CSV table of C-alpha atoms in Angstrom, one decimal:
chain,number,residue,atom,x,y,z
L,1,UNK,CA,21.8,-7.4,2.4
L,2,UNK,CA,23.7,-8.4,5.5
L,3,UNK,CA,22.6,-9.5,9.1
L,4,UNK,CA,23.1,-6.6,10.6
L,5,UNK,CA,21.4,-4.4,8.4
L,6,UNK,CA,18.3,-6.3,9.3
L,7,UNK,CA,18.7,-6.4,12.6
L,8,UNK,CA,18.9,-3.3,12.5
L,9,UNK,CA,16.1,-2.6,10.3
L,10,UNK,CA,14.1,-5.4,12.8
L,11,UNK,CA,15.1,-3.2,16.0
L,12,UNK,CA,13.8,0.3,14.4
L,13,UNK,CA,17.9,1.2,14.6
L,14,UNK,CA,17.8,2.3,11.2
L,15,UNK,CA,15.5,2.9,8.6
L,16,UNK,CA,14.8,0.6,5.3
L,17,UNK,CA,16.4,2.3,2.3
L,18,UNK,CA,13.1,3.1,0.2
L,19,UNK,CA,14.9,1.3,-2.9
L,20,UNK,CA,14.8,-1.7,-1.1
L,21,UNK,CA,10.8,-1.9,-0.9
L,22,UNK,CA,9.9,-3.6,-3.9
L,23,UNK,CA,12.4,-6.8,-3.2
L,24,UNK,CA,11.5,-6.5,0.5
L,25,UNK,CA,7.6,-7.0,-0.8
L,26,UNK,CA,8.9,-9.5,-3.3
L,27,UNK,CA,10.8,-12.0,-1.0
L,28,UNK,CA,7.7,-11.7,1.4
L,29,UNK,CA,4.8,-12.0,-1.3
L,30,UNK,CA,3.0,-9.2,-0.6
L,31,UNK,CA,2.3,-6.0,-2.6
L,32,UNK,CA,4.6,-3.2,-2.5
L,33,UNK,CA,2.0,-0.1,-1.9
L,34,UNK,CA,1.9,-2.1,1.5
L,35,UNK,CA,5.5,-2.3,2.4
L,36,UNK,CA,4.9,1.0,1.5
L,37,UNK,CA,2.6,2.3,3.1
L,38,UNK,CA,4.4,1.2,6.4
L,39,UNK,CA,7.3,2.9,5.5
L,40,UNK,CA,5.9,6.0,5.4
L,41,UNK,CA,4.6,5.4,9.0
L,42,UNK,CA,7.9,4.7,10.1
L,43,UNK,CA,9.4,7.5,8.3
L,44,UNK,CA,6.8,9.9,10.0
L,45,UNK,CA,7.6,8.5,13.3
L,46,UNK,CA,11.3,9.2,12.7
L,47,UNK,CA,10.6,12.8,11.1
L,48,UNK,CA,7.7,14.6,13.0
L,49,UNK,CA,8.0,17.3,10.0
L,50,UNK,CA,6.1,14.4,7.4
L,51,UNK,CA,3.2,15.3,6.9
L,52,UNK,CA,0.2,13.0,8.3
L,53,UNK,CA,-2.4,14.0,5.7
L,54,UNK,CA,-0.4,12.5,3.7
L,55,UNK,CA,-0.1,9.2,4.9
L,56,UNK,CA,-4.2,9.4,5.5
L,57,UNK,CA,-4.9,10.3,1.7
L,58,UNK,CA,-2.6,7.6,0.6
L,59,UNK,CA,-4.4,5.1,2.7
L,60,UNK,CA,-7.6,5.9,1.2
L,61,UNK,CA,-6.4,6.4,-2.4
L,62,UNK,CA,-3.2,3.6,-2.8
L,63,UNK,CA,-4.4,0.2,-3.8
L,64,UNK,CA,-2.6,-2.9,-4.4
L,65,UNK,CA,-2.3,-4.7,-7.6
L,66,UNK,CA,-5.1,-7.3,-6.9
L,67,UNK,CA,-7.3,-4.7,-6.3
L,68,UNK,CA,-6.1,-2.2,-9.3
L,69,UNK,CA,-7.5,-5.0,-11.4
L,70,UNK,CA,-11.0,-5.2,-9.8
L,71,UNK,CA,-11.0,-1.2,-10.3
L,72,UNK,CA,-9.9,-1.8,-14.1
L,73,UNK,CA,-12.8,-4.4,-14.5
L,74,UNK,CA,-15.6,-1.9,-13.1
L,75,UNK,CA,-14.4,0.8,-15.5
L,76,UNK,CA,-14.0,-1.2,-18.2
L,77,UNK,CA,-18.0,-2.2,-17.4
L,78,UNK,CA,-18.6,1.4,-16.8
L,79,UNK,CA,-16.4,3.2,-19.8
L,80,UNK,CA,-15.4,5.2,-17.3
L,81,UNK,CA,-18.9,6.4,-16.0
L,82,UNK,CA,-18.1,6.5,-12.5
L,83,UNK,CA,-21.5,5.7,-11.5
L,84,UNK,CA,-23.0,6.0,-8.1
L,85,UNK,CA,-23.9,2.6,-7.0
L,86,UNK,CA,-26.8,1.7,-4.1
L,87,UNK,CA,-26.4,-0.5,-1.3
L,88,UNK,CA,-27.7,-4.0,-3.3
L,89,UNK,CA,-24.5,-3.3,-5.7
L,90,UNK,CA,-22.2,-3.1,-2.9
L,91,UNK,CA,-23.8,-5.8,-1.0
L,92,UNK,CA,-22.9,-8.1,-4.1
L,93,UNK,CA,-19.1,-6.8,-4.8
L,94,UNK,CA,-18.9,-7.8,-1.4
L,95,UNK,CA,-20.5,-11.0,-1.6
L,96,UNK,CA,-18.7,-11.9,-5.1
L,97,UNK,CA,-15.2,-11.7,-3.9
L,98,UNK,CA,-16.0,-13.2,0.0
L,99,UNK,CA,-16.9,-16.4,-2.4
């Protein structure tokens, strides 16, 4: 990648080819659904025409790898059950991965 392209890139000048998400994420260390995510953003912003529902339902639904694991754990406990949980439950997810 050269200097410019990144400047560029930096500035909002040009857009981030999508192929270069997942070494962009790489060199930065963090997960590729979030780079992204923001490029979607940024594409919407550049093209009015995106559609912004879908940007919402991919926020809600897209998870990173970390988290892909916890959600392979729970259905690996659940064989697939997708079980309603109450409030204690949630209450100690949230307390198990705080610690």
């Amino acid at each position: 990648m050269a200097a410019n392209n990144i400047s560029m890139w930096r500035t909002g000048r040009t857009a981030v080819p999508l192929s270069h998400l997942p070494k962009i994420a790489e060199l930065l260390r963090v997960d590729v659904v979030s780079i992204f995510l923001l490029w979607l953003k940024q594409y919407k912003v550049r093209n009015d025409s995106a559609p912004s529902i879908l940007i919402e339902v991919l926020e809600r639904r897209l998870m990173s790898a970390n988290e892909a694991e916890v959600i392979k754990t729970l259905r690996h406990a659940t064989r697939n059950a997708d079980p309603a949980f109450s409030a204690a439950v949630h209450s100690a997810i949230a307390l198990a991965v705080t610690n």
